[in-house]
Short mmCIF file of C-alpha atoms and ligand atoms in Angstrom, two decimals:
data_model
loop_
_atom_site.label_atom_id
_atom_site.label_comp_id
_atom_site.label_asym_id
_atom_site.label_seq_id
_atom_site.Cartn_x
_atom_site.Cartn_y
_atom_site.Cartn_z
CA MET M 1491 104.00 101.85 89.20
CA LEU M 1492 107.58 102.76 90.12
CA GLU M 1493 110.44 103.83 87.57
CA PHE M 1494 113.18 101.38 87.55
CA SER M 1495 116.90 102.11 86.43
CA LEU M 1496 120.42 100.80 86.96
CA SER M 1497 123.00 102.98 89.19
CA SER M 1498 126.66 103.00 89.15
CA ALA M 1499 126.93 105.41 92.42
CA ALA M 1500 128.92 104.18 95.17
CA ALA M 1501 126.56 104.35 98.45
CA ASP M 1502 128.55 107.11 100.24
CA THR M 1503 128.99 109.54 97.47
CA ALA M 1504 125.64 108.51 95.72
CA ASP M 1505 122.95 111.74 94.56
CA THR M 1506 119.90 110.41 95.53
CA PRO M 1507 117.44 111.18 98.45
CA CYS M 1508 117.74 107.99 100.02
CA VAL M 1509 120.64 105.47 100.05
CA VAL M 1510 119.28 101.47 100.58
CA VAL M 1511 121.77 99.53 102.07
CA GLY M 1512 121.64 95.55 102.80
CA VAL M 1513 123.04 94.73 106.68
CA PHE M 1514 123.89 91.10 107.72
CA ASP M 1515 123.81 89.80 111.05
CA GLY M 1516 127.28 89.98 111.77
CA ALA M 1517 129.38 90.37 108.55
CA PRO M 1518 129.93 93.58 106.50
CA THR M 1519 128.34 94.12 103.19
CA ALA M 1520 130.45 96.33 100.30
CA ALA M 1521 128.14 98.73 100.58
CA ALA M 1522 127.81 99.04 104.44
CA ALA M 1523 131.83 99.00 104.79
CA ALA M 1524 131.83 101.78 102.07
CA LEU M 1525 129.34 103.65 104.53
CA ASP M 1526 130.78 103.09 107.83
CA LEU M 1527 134.21 104.19 106.47
CA ALA M 1528 132.90 107.46 105.12
CA SER M 1529 131.00 108.23 108.07
CA GLY M 1530 133.91 107.26 110.64
CA GLY M 1531 132.32 104.27 111.97
CA VAL M 1532 128.68 105.40 112.39
CA LEU M 1533 127.52 101.59 111.64
CA THR M 1534 130.34 100.00 113.46
CA ARG M 1535 129.01 101.99 116.61
CA LEU M 1536 125.36 101.55 116.20
CA ARG M 1537 126.36 97.72 115.71
CA GLU M 1538 128.21 98.15 119.02
CA ALA M 1539 125.50 99.61 120.79
CA GLY M 1540 123.17 96.97 119.74
CA ASP M 1541 121.21 99.03 117.57
CA LEU M 1542 121.86 97.46 114.09
CA SER M 1543 121.43 93.62 114.37
CA GLY M 1544 120.72 92.82 110.79
CA LYS M 1545 118.20 90.39 111.53
CA PRO M 1546 115.61 90.04 109.03
CA SER M 1547 112.78 92.32 108.58
CA ALA M 1548 114.78 95.04 110.65
CA THR M 1549 114.98 98.55 109.15
CA LEU M 1550 116.69 101.33 110.61
CA VAL M 1551 116.63 105.16 109.16
CA LEU M 1552 119.34 107.81 109.70
CA HIS M 1553 119.28 111.27 108.80
CA GLY M 1554 122.16 113.49 108.17
CA VAL M 1555 124.81 110.99 108.33
CA ALA M 1556 128.49 112.57 108.36
CA GLY M 1557 130.59 111.92 105.26
CA VAL M 1558 127.56 110.62 103.36
CA LYS M 1559 126.19 112.39 100.40
CA SER M 1560 122.46 111.18 100.94
CA PRO M 1561 120.53 113.09 103.49
CA ARG M 1562 118.90 109.37 104.69
CA VAL M 1563 120.25 105.94 104.67
CA LEU M 1564 117.85 103.14 105.14
CA LEU M 1565 119.66 99.98 106.69
CA VAL M 1566 117.83 96.80 105.88
CA GLY M 1567 118.65 93.31 107.94
CA LEU M 1568 119.67 90.57 105.49
CA GLY M 1569 119.76 87.97 108.53
CA ARG M 1570 123.09 85.78 108.35
CA LYS M 1571 125.59 85.60 105.42
CA GLN M 1572 125.85 82.15 104.95
CA GLU M 1573 121.72 82.01 104.98
CA PHE M 1574 121.18 84.41 102.55
CA ASP M 1575 119.54 82.82 99.50
CA ARG M 1576 117.01 83.52 96.83
CA ARG M 1577 114.33 83.79 99.74
CA ALA M 1578 116.19 85.42 102.07
CA TYR M 1579 116.73 88.09 99.40
CA ALA M 1580 113.16 88.62 98.15
CA ARG M 1581 112.05 89.06 101.68
CA ALA M 1582 114.82 91.83 102.39
CA CYS M 1583 113.45 93.41 99.56
CA ALA M 1584 109.94 93.42 100.46
CA ASP M 1585 111.05 95.00 104.18
CA ALA M 1586 113.31 97.37 101.87
CA GLY M 1587 109.97 98.33 100.10
CA LEU M 1588 107.42 98.91 103.51
CA ALA M 1589 110.25 100.72 105.16
CA LEU M 1590 110.61 103.30 101.38
CA LYS M 1591 106.64 103.07 101.48
CA GLY M 1592 106.65 105.32 104.88
CA LEU M 1593 109.11 107.99 103.60
CA PRO M 1594 108.66 111.01 102.24
CA ILE M 1595 110.86 110.84 99.54
CA GLU M 1596 110.45 110.40 95.41
CA ARG M 1597 113.47 108.45 94.41
CA ALA M 1598 115.84 105.78 96.02
CA THR M 1599 119.17 103.61 95.46
CA LEU M 1600 119.63 99.93 96.34
CA TRP M 1601 122.41 98.54 97.30
CA LEU M 1602 122.44 94.85 98.18
CA PRO M 1603 124.89 91.92 98.14
CA PRO M 1604 124.54 89.02 95.77
CA VAL M 1605 123.00 85.81 97.11
CA GLU M 1606 125.36 83.29 98.63
CA THR M 1607 123.67 80.25 97.88
CA GLY M 1608 121.23 79.04 94.28
CA GLY M 1609 123.79 80.76 92.02
CA GLN M 1610 124.73 84.22 91.12
CA ASP M 1611 122.73 85.87 88.78
CA PRO M 1612 122.19 89.64 88.37
CA ASN M 1613 119.28 89.71 86.39
CA TRP M 1614 116.99 87.49 88.74
CA CYS M 1615 118.60 89.87 91.74
CA VAL M 1616 117.60 93.15 90.15
CA ARG M 1617 114.39 91.74 88.71
CA THR M 1618 113.22 90.77 92.23
CA ALA M 1619 114.40 93.92 93.64
CA ALA M 1620 112.11 95.87 91.35
CA LEU M 1621 109.45 94.21 91.65
CA ALA M 1622 109.24 93.59 95.34
CA ILE M 1623 109.64 97.27 96.22
CA ASP M 1624 107.33 97.97 93.23
CA HIS M 1625 104.74 96.07 95.06
CA ALA M 1626 105.35 96.92 98.65
CA CYS M 1627 104.72 100.56 97.42
CA TYR M 1628 101.41 100.03 95.52
CA ARG M 1629 98.28 102.68 96.13
CA TYR M 1630 94.93 101.84 95.21
CA THR M 1631 93.05 105.75 94.54
CA ALA M 1632 90.69 104.69 91.50
CA THR M 1633 87.83 105.55 93.92
CA LEU M 1634 89.30 107.94 96.30
CA LYS M 1635 89.08 111.59 96.96
CA PRO M 1636 92.44 112.88 95.55
CA ALA M 1637 94.62 114.17 98.01
CA GLU M 1638 95.39 117.61 98.69
CA HIS M 1639 98.37 118.08 99.68
CA GLY M 1640 99.76 114.71 100.37
CA ALA M 1641 103.50 113.96 100.97
CA PRO M 1642 105.69 112.85 98.49
CA HIS M 1643 105.96 109.25 97.88
CA LEU M 1644 108.05 106.68 95.86
CA GLY M 1645 108.38 106.86 92.50
CA LYS M 1646 111.63 106.00 90.76
CA LEU M 1647 114.04 103.28 92.33
CA GLU M 1648 117.91 102.84 91.20
CA ILE M 1649 119.41 99.71 91.58
CA ALA M 1650 123.37 99.49 92.19
CA ALA M 1651 124.23 96.93 89.74
CA GLY M 1652 126.10 96.50 86.43
CA ALA M 1653 125.28 96.54 82.60
CA ASP M 1654 124.46 92.92 82.63
CA ALA M 1655 121.43 93.42 84.82
CA GLN M 1656 119.59 94.93 81.97
CA ARG M 1657 117.86 92.41 81.07
CA GLY M 1658 116.06 91.81 84.26
CA LEU M 1659 115.52 94.93 84.60
CA ASP M 1660 113.48 95.10 81.54
CA GLU M 1661 111.76 91.84 82.49
CA ALA M 1662 110.82 93.81 85.76
CA ARG M 1663 109.23 96.72 84.25
CA ALA M 1664 107.07 94.34 82.26
CA ILE M 1665 105.78 92.46 84.82
CA ALA M 1666 104.98 95.14 87.01
CA ARG M 1667 103.08 96.73 84.55
CA GLY M 1668 101.03 93.43 84.63
CA VAL M 1669 100.91 93.06 88.22
CA ALA M 1670 99.72 96.28 88.52
CA PHE M 1671 97.15 95.94 85.46
CA ALA M 1672 95.74 93.00 87.21
CA ARG M 1673 95.89 94.64 91.41
CA GLU M 1674 93.86 97.95 89.56
CA LEU M 1675 91.17 95.45 87.96
CA GLY M 1676 91.07 93.41 91.19
CA CYS M 1677 90.68 96.00 93.98
CA LEU M 1678 88.11 98.02 91.84
CA PRO M 1679 84.81 97.76 93.35
CA PRO M 1680 82.35 95.47 91.21
CA ASN M 1681 79.78 98.07 90.41
CA LEU M 1682 82.49 99.67 88.57
CA CYS M 1683 84.29 96.24 87.20
CA THR M 1684 81.78 94.65 85.43
CA PRO M 1685 82.14 92.03 82.84
CA THR M 1686 81.78 95.39 80.37
CA HIS M 1687 84.83 96.98 82.22
CA VAL M 1688 86.75 94.17 82.35
CA ALA M 1689 86.42 93.89 78.56
CA ALA M 1690 86.91 97.85 78.15
CA GLN M 1691 90.00 96.99 79.52
CA ALA M 1692 91.03 94.48 77.34
CA ARG M 1693 90.47 96.90 74.78
CA LEU M 1694 92.90 99.25 75.84
CA ILE M 1695 95.49 96.77 75.96
CA ALA M 1696 94.55 95.85 71.96
CA ASP M 1697 95.05 99.23 70.93
CA GLU M 1698 98.05 100.02 72.69
CA HIS M 1699 99.87 97.18 70.71
CA PRO M 1700 99.62 96.92 66.91
CA GLY M 1701 100.24 92.69 66.67
CA VAL M 1702 97.41 92.38 69.42
CA THR M 1703 93.86 91.71 68.04
CA LEU M 1704 90.43 91.38 70.57
CA GLU M 1705 87.33 90.11 69.94
CA VAL M 1706 84.65 90.42 72.35
CA LEU M 1707 81.37 87.76 72.23
CA GLU M 1708 78.53 88.63 73.41
CA ARG M 1709 75.28 86.88 74.81
CA GLU M 1710 73.67 86.32 70.99
CA ASP M 1711 77.42 84.85 70.05
CA MET M 1712 77.48 82.48 73.16
CA GLN M 1713 73.83 81.18 72.55
CA LYS M 1714 74.71 80.09 69.03
CA LEU M 1715 78.04 78.35 70.06
CA GLY M 1716 75.87 76.72 72.72
CA MET M 1717 77.88 77.91 75.77
CA GLY M 1718 75.10 76.51 78.06
CA ALA M 1719 76.94 76.89 81.28
CA LEU M 1720 78.46 80.20 81.04
CA LEU M 1721 75.47 81.70 80.03
CA ALA M 1722 73.40 80.13 82.96
CA VAL M 1723 75.82 81.47 85.61
CA SER M 1724 75.02 84.65 83.76
CA SER M 1725 71.20 84.28 83.71
CA GLY M 1726 70.80 86.29 87.33
CA SER M 1727 72.85 89.47 86.49
CA ALA M 1728 71.43 92.13 84.96
CA THR M 1729 75.33 93.17 83.38
CA PRO M 1730 75.81 91.25 80.47
CA PRO M 1731 78.49 88.82 80.01
CA LYS M 1732 81.43 88.64 77.79
CA LEU M 1733 83.64 86.23 76.35
CA ILE M 1734 86.74 88.23 76.05
CA VAL M 1735 89.51 86.60 73.07
CA LEU M 1736 92.96 88.45 72.58
CA GLN M 1737 95.59 86.94 70.61
CA TYR M 1738 98.97 88.25 70.14
CA GLN M 1739 101.11 87.08 67.70
CA GLY M 1740 105.11 87.32 67.93
CA ALA M 1741 105.82 84.06 65.93
CA GLY M 1742 104.32 83.30 62.99
CA ASP M 1743 101.91 80.91 62.52
CA ALA M 1744 103.38 78.71 64.99
CA LYS M 1745 100.55 77.12 67.45
CA PRO M 1746 99.84 79.53 70.44
CA TYR M 1747 100.31 79.27 74.02
CA ALA M 1748 96.54 79.58 75.66
CA LEU M 1749 95.61 81.79 78.95
CA VAL M 1750 91.79 81.56 80.46
CA GLY M 1751 91.19 83.14 83.21
CA LYS M 1752 87.66 83.11 85.34
CA GLY M 1753 86.41 86.45 85.73
CA VAL M 1754 83.42 86.74 87.88
CA THR M 1755 83.43 89.87 88.70
CA PHE M 1756 80.91 89.29 91.72
CA ASP M 1757 80.20 86.15 93.14
CA ALA M 1758 76.85 86.86 95.29
CA GLY M 1759 76.63 82.43 95.20
CA GLY M 1760 73.35 82.50 93.02
CA LEU M 1761 70.34 81.28 95.05
CA ASN M 1762 72.69 79.05 97.04
CA ILE M 1763 73.71 82.57 98.50
CA LYS M 1764 77.03 83.07 100.34
CA PRO M 1765 76.47 83.34 104.26
CA THR M 1766 77.11 86.93 105.45
CA GLY M 1767 80.53 87.53 106.89
CA GLY M 1768 82.86 88.26 103.82
CA MET M 1769 80.74 88.41 100.79
CA GLU M 1770 82.31 91.62 99.95
CA GLU M 1771 85.57 89.59 98.97
CA MET M 1772 83.76 88.39 96.16
CA LYS M 1773 84.66 91.12 94.56
CA TYR M 1774 87.89 89.19 93.76
CA ASP M 1775 86.29 86.71 91.90
CA MET M 1776 87.89 87.84 88.68
CA CYS M 1777 91.64 87.71 90.00
CA GLY M 1778 92.17 84.77 87.54
CA ALA M 1779 91.21 86.90 84.87
CA ALA M 1780 93.05 90.44 85.66
CA GLY M 1781 95.66 87.68 86.09
CA VAL M 1782 95.95 86.33 82.78
CA LEU M 1783 95.27 89.70 81.31
CA GLY M 1784 98.02 90.82 83.50
CA ALA M 1785 100.86 88.37 82.25
CA PHE M 1786 99.39 88.48 78.47
CA LEU M 1787 100.09 92.49 78.46
CA ALA M 1788 103.55 91.43 80.25
CA ALA M 1789 104.12 89.58 77.49
CA VAL M 1790 103.57 91.54 74.75
CA GLU M 1791 105.17 94.05 76.11
CA LEU M 1792 108.51 92.14 76.65
CA LYS M 1793 107.49 91.16 72.80
CA LEU M 1794 108.29 87.71 73.38
CA PRO M 1795 108.51 85.29 70.65
CA LEU M 1796 105.83 83.47 70.75
CA ASN M 1797 102.23 83.25 69.81
CA LEU M 1798 99.64 83.87 72.58
CA VAL M 1799 95.88 84.02 73.44
CA CYS M 1800 94.36 85.15 76.34
CA VAL M 1801 90.32 83.95 77.07
CA VAL M 1802 88.56 85.12 79.54
CA PRO M 1803 84.95 84.39 80.45
CA SER M 1804 83.10 87.97 82.61
CA VAL M 1805 79.88 87.33 84.13
CA GLU M 1806 78.42 88.32 87.46
CA ASN M 1807 76.81 85.31 89.79
CA MET M 1808 73.77 87.28 91.19
CA VAL M 1809 70.66 86.36 93.22
CA ASP M 1810 67.00 87.00 90.55
CA GLY M 1811 63.77 85.36 89.21
CA ALA M 1812 65.56 84.75 86.12
CA GLY M 1813 68.59 83.01 87.40
CA TYR M 1814 69.64 79.48 87.33
CA ARG M 1815 68.80 77.18 89.51
CA PRO M 1816 70.07 73.80 91.70
CA SER M 1817 68.94 70.71 89.56
CA ASP M 1818 68.55 72.36 86.14
CA VAL M 1819 70.77 70.63 84.02
CA LEU M 1820 72.76 72.51 81.39
CA HIS M 1821 74.63 71.63 78.01
CA THR M 1822 77.93 72.70 77.51
CA HIS M 1823 79.45 74.02 74.25
CA ALA M 1824 81.67 70.66 74.57
CA GLY M 1825 78.11 69.14 74.60
CA ILE M 1826 78.81 67.46 78.33
CA THR M 1827 75.72 67.96 79.81
CA VAL M 1828 76.55 69.37 83.71
CA GLU M 1829 73.35 69.27 86.74
CA VAL M 1830 74.06 71.90 88.64
CA LEU M 1831 73.73 71.17 92.31
CA ASN M 1832 75.29 74.29 93.64
CA THR M 1833 75.01 77.29 92.06
CA ASP M 1834 77.87 79.03 94.06
CA ALA M 1835 80.18 76.41 92.11
CA GLU M 1836 79.79 78.73 89.19
CA GLY M 1837 83.81 79.15 88.37
CA ARG M 1838 83.92 75.81 86.62
CA LEU M 1839 80.34 76.37 84.92
CA ILE M 1840 81.96 79.82 82.93
CA LEU M 1841 85.06 78.03 82.76
CA CYS M 1842 84.76 74.56 81.04
CA ASP M 1843 83.04 76.49 78.05
CA ALA M 1844 86.02 78.72 77.82
CA LEU M 1845 88.37 75.77 78.23
CA SER M 1846 86.46 73.94 75.63
CA TYR M 1847 86.10 76.75 73.16
CA THR M 1848 89.62 77.67 73.45
CA CYS M 1849 90.93 74.04 72.83
CA LYS M 1850 88.85 73.52 69.90
CA ARG M 1851 89.33 77.06 68.07
CA PHE M 1852 93.16 77.51 69.07
CA ALA M 1853 94.75 73.81 69.38
CA PRO M 1854 97.13 75.56 71.68
CA VAL M 1855 100.93 74.19 72.72
CA ALA M 1856 99.44 74.45 76.15
CA LEU M 1857 96.87 75.97 78.04
CA VAL M 1858 97.01 77.33 81.77
CA ASP M 1859 93.76 78.54 83.48
CA ALA M 1860 93.95 80.90 86.41
CA ALA M 1861 91.12 80.72 88.96
CA THR M 1862 89.61 82.14 92.43
CA LEU M 1863 87.94 78.60 92.01
CA THR M 1864 87.47 77.35 95.51
CA GLY M 1865 87.52 77.75 99.11
CA ALA M 1866 88.80 74.40 100.00
CA CYS M 1867 92.22 75.55 98.36
CA VAL M 1868 92.53 78.63 100.58
CA VAL M 1869 92.01 75.87 103.57
CA ALA M 1870 94.84 73.34 102.00
CA LEU M 1871 97.60 76.09 101.00
CA GLY M 1872 96.48 79.20 102.65
CA ALA M 1873 98.00 82.61 100.96
CA GLN M 1874 101.35 81.16 100.29
CA ALA M 1875 101.17 79.05 97.30
CA SER M 1876 98.33 78.63 94.91
CA GLY M 1877 97.10 75.32 93.97
CA LEU M 1878 98.39 73.23 90.70
CA PHE M 1879 96.96 70.91 89.04
CA SER M 1880 98.01 69.14 85.59
CA ALA M 1881 98.19 65.44 84.11
CA ASP M 1882 101.25 66.73 82.60
CA ASP M 1883 104.17 66.61 84.40
CA ARG M 1884 106.57 68.17 82.39
CA LEU M 1885 104.10 71.58 82.38
CA ALA M 1886 103.79 70.80 86.38
CA ASP M 1887 107.06 71.15 86.62
CA GLU M 1888 107.61 73.96 84.29
CA LEU M 1889 105.17 75.91 86.11
CA LEU M 1890 106.46 75.08 90.06
CA ALA M 1891 109.87 76.09 88.97
CA ALA M 1892 108.23 79.67 87.44
CA GLY M 1893 106.49 80.05 90.43
CA THR M 1894 109.70 79.79 92.75
CA SER M 1895 111.67 81.95 90.67
CA SER M 1896 108.99 84.58 90.23
CA SER M 1897 108.49 84.57 94.61
CA ASP M 1898 105.08 83.44 93.51
CA ARG M 1899 105.18 79.90 94.80
CA ALA M 1900 102.52 77.42 93.59
CA TRP M 1901 102.36 73.94 95.07
CA ARG M 1902 101.19 70.51 93.05
CA LEU M 1903 97.66 68.75 94.35
CA PRO M 1904 96.89 65.21 92.57
CA LEU M 1905 94.19 64.92 90.01
CA TRP M 1906 93.74 61.29 89.80
CA ASP M 1907 90.56 59.85 88.05
CA ASP M 1908 90.28 57.86 91.39
CA TYR M 1909 88.28 61.48 92.52
CA ARG M 1910 85.71 61.42 89.36
CA VAL M 1911 83.26 59.31 91.70
CA GLN M 1912 82.42 62.02 93.57
CA LEU M 1913 80.94 64.29 90.39
CA GLU M 1914 78.83 61.39 88.81
CA SER M 1915 75.41 62.60 88.39
CA ALA M 1916 71.95 60.69 87.16
CA PHE M 1917 70.72 63.43 85.76
CA ALA M 1918 73.39 64.50 83.43
CA ASP M 1919 77.23 63.42 82.45
CA MET M 1920 78.53 65.25 85.46
CA ALA M 1921 77.43 66.99 88.55
CA ASN M 1922 79.02 70.49 88.95
CA ILE M 1923 80.17 69.91 92.76
CA GLY M 1924 81.67 66.84 94.39
CA GLY M 1925 80.67 66.94 97.49
CA LYS M 1926 82.35 67.49 101.15
CA SER M 1927 86.09 66.23 100.73
CA ALA M 1928 88.77 67.06 98.53
CA GLY M 1929 86.87 70.15 96.91
CA ALA M 1930 90.10 71.85 94.86
CA ILE M 1931 90.76 68.45 93.12
CA THR M 1932 87.44 67.99 92.05
CA ALA M 1933 87.00 71.53 90.95
CA ALA M 1934 90.47 70.93 89.00
CA LEU M 1935 88.74 67.40 87.70
CA PHE M 1936 85.64 69.06 86.57
CA LEU M 1937 87.39 71.18 84.22
CA SER M 1938 89.82 68.75 83.11
CA ARG M 1939 86.79 66.88 81.38
CA PHE M 1940 87.12 69.84 78.89
CA THR M 1941 90.30 70.23 78.02
CA GLU M 1942 91.07 66.61 77.28
CA GLY M 1943 93.48 65.95 74.34
CA THR M 1944 95.20 69.46 75.29
CA ARG M 1945 98.42 69.92 77.90
CA TRP M 1946 96.71 71.91 80.43
CA ALA M 1947 97.34 73.23 83.88
CA HIS M 1948 94.82 75.00 86.56
CA LEU M 1949 96.06 77.23 89.31
CA ASP M 1950 93.67 77.80 91.50
CA VAL M 1951 94.61 80.99 93.10
CA ALA M 1952 91.69 81.84 95.69
CA GLY M 1953 94.05 82.13 98.56
CA THR M 1954 97.00 84.07 96.66
CA ALA M 1955 95.54 86.70 94.62
CA TRP M 1956 94.15 88.92 97.43
CA VAL M 1957 94.90 89.86 100.60
CA SER M 1958 92.25 89.05 102.74
CA GLY M 1959 90.84 91.81 105.14
CA ARG M 1960 89.40 95.63 105.03
CA LYS M 1961 93.03 96.90 103.99
CA GLY M 1962 93.92 93.74 101.67
CA TYR M 1963 94.72 94.20 98.00
CA ALA M 1964 94.81 91.80 95.30
CA THR M 1965 98.03 90.65 94.98
CA GLY M 1966 98.57 90.52 91.27
CA ARG M 1967 99.39 86.77 91.38
CA PRO M 1968 99.73 85.01 89.53
CA VAL M 1969 101.20 87.16 86.89
CA PRO M 1970 104.80 86.57 88.02
CA LEU M 1971 104.91 82.83 87.60
CA LEU M 1972 102.94 83.10 84.22
CA VAL M 1973 105.45 85.54 82.63
CA GLN M 1974 107.75 83.40 83.86
CA TRP M 1975 106.73 80.35 82.19
CA LEU M 1976 106.23 82.12 79.17
CA ILE M 1977 109.74 84.20 79.31
CA ASN M 1978 111.22 80.37 80.07
CA GLN M 1979 109.06 78.91 77.08
CA SER M 1980 110.46 81.83 74.93
CA THR M 1981 114.85 81.00 75.78
N1 BES S 3405 84.52 82.29 94.26
C1 BES S 3405 84.23 80.93 95.17
C2 BES S 3405 85.84 80.19 95.55
C3 BES S 3405 85.99 80.90 96.86
C4 BES S 3405 85.32 81.34 98.17
C5 BES S 3405 87.12 81.61 96.74
C6 BES S 3405 86.32 81.77 99.24
C7 BES S 3405 88.27 82.54 97.92
C8 BES S 3405 87.29 82.49 98.99
C9 BES S 3405 83.88 79.68 94.14
O1 BES S 3405 83.11 80.17 93.37
C10 BES S 3405 82.53 78.99 95.32
O2 BES S 3405 81.97 79.83 96.19
N2 BES S 3405 83.23 77.51 95.58
C11 BES S 3405 82.64 77.37 96.67
C12 BES S 3405 82.31 76.21 95.64
C13 BES S 3405 81.97 75.01 96.47
C14 BES S 3405 80.23 75.40 96.76
C15 BES S 3405 81.60 73.57 96.20
C16 BES S 3405 83.24 76.82 97.54
O3 BES S 3405 84.78 76.82 97.49
O4 BES S 3405 82.89 76.98 98.88
MN1 MN S 3406 81.16 80.66 94.08
ZN1 ZN S 3407 83.29 82.21 92.52
#
């Protein structure tokens, strides 16, 4: 995680290893003009020679520019000035971050012009820049041999902005911490990131913050509570299940907000075992849990004036003689019976017990769950947007808005009763799968039966919580969306 601070220095005289300056396609920015003047027209000459287009994603590093104090200037294309909106701003920050990650420097200072359309908000600008650059500079090291003589890399970012952007910086610090927490937990391999480890991470959050309490429910507790669905998923695993309950009190005895996250530390599929090719990515099947824990951490760090609970069912879905089977009928904590028609639809089974438990015990003002729930959601929305499901229009709009302003977008899909027939079963109140079509919707609809009477929304983060492939990482989504939503709820 980077350290962030505000800077009031000028680009040409700043004492920094690297000056980062935005340049438009065809128009000057204040900082670029200052550099051009101080250097006797270096930027003008680059532009005339065609080396400096200012187009989006174009970056250029200059060394030893005469008249500029810093040894390095990183120029970042912003695109056309009249099109420089919040999306373009966030994209330019990510480009700057990528370029900075490759430079052998420990500190950099950033000058970007304010966005042209969509409202001027220095807090938003600073927060967005800090988070985008922090995101780009993430390095996973937990299970790597320590580098012996690695090149230095970025640890500090200074952002040129006025003191009116302090709040944005404070929010960025907290959100970056939550995102880093979620990414680290998501990336950690499943032999290390077990339900016990997830519970230990929650313990660290509680120990660090005096206002936070933690309970970890064990298998026997779940048996007493009749959580037959959660227990069934865990039954084929040699590592014990955990139901993690964190509570933060920032608003006396007000009703809490609640976050619930899917914490399957590895999803082999159970007896309906997953085919070869991609099973290794199912270490990320606890990213919903990592996301709600990270959001909880950020909310606590920000000392938000609200009460918050975070509930994480964590299990492994393995293949074993003691495991559950297709056609088993499970008794849930809510009293609803479920026929298992596919042991790979396990996320909804652990969530249904956690959701009804959270509703019953805490009667939350609103409950949002996050889960890497369906491949169908990846097919529908790809890696761009998380799937959002809610019967409550206002809650859905709040979450969509929070996603847009935090560059962590969601897109709403329907939760109509019309799809319910797909979940019918002859042997139980419900089946755990809804057939070929509308897989993300029937999964959400399944969950909805366990939150009746509560303002609830579901985020399917199967496409957004990590980047696929050998060098992909957990992204930390939906931490930014959730924290933004909680911030908005408390102001
Ligand atoms: N964790 C998976 C969902 C998933 C799959 C996320 C691929 C990201 C990439 C979930 O537990 C699962 O296996 N879902 C099944 C449900 C099906 C059996 C109804 C799926 O999506 O195929
Ligand atoms: Mn599965
Ligand atoms: Zn899963």
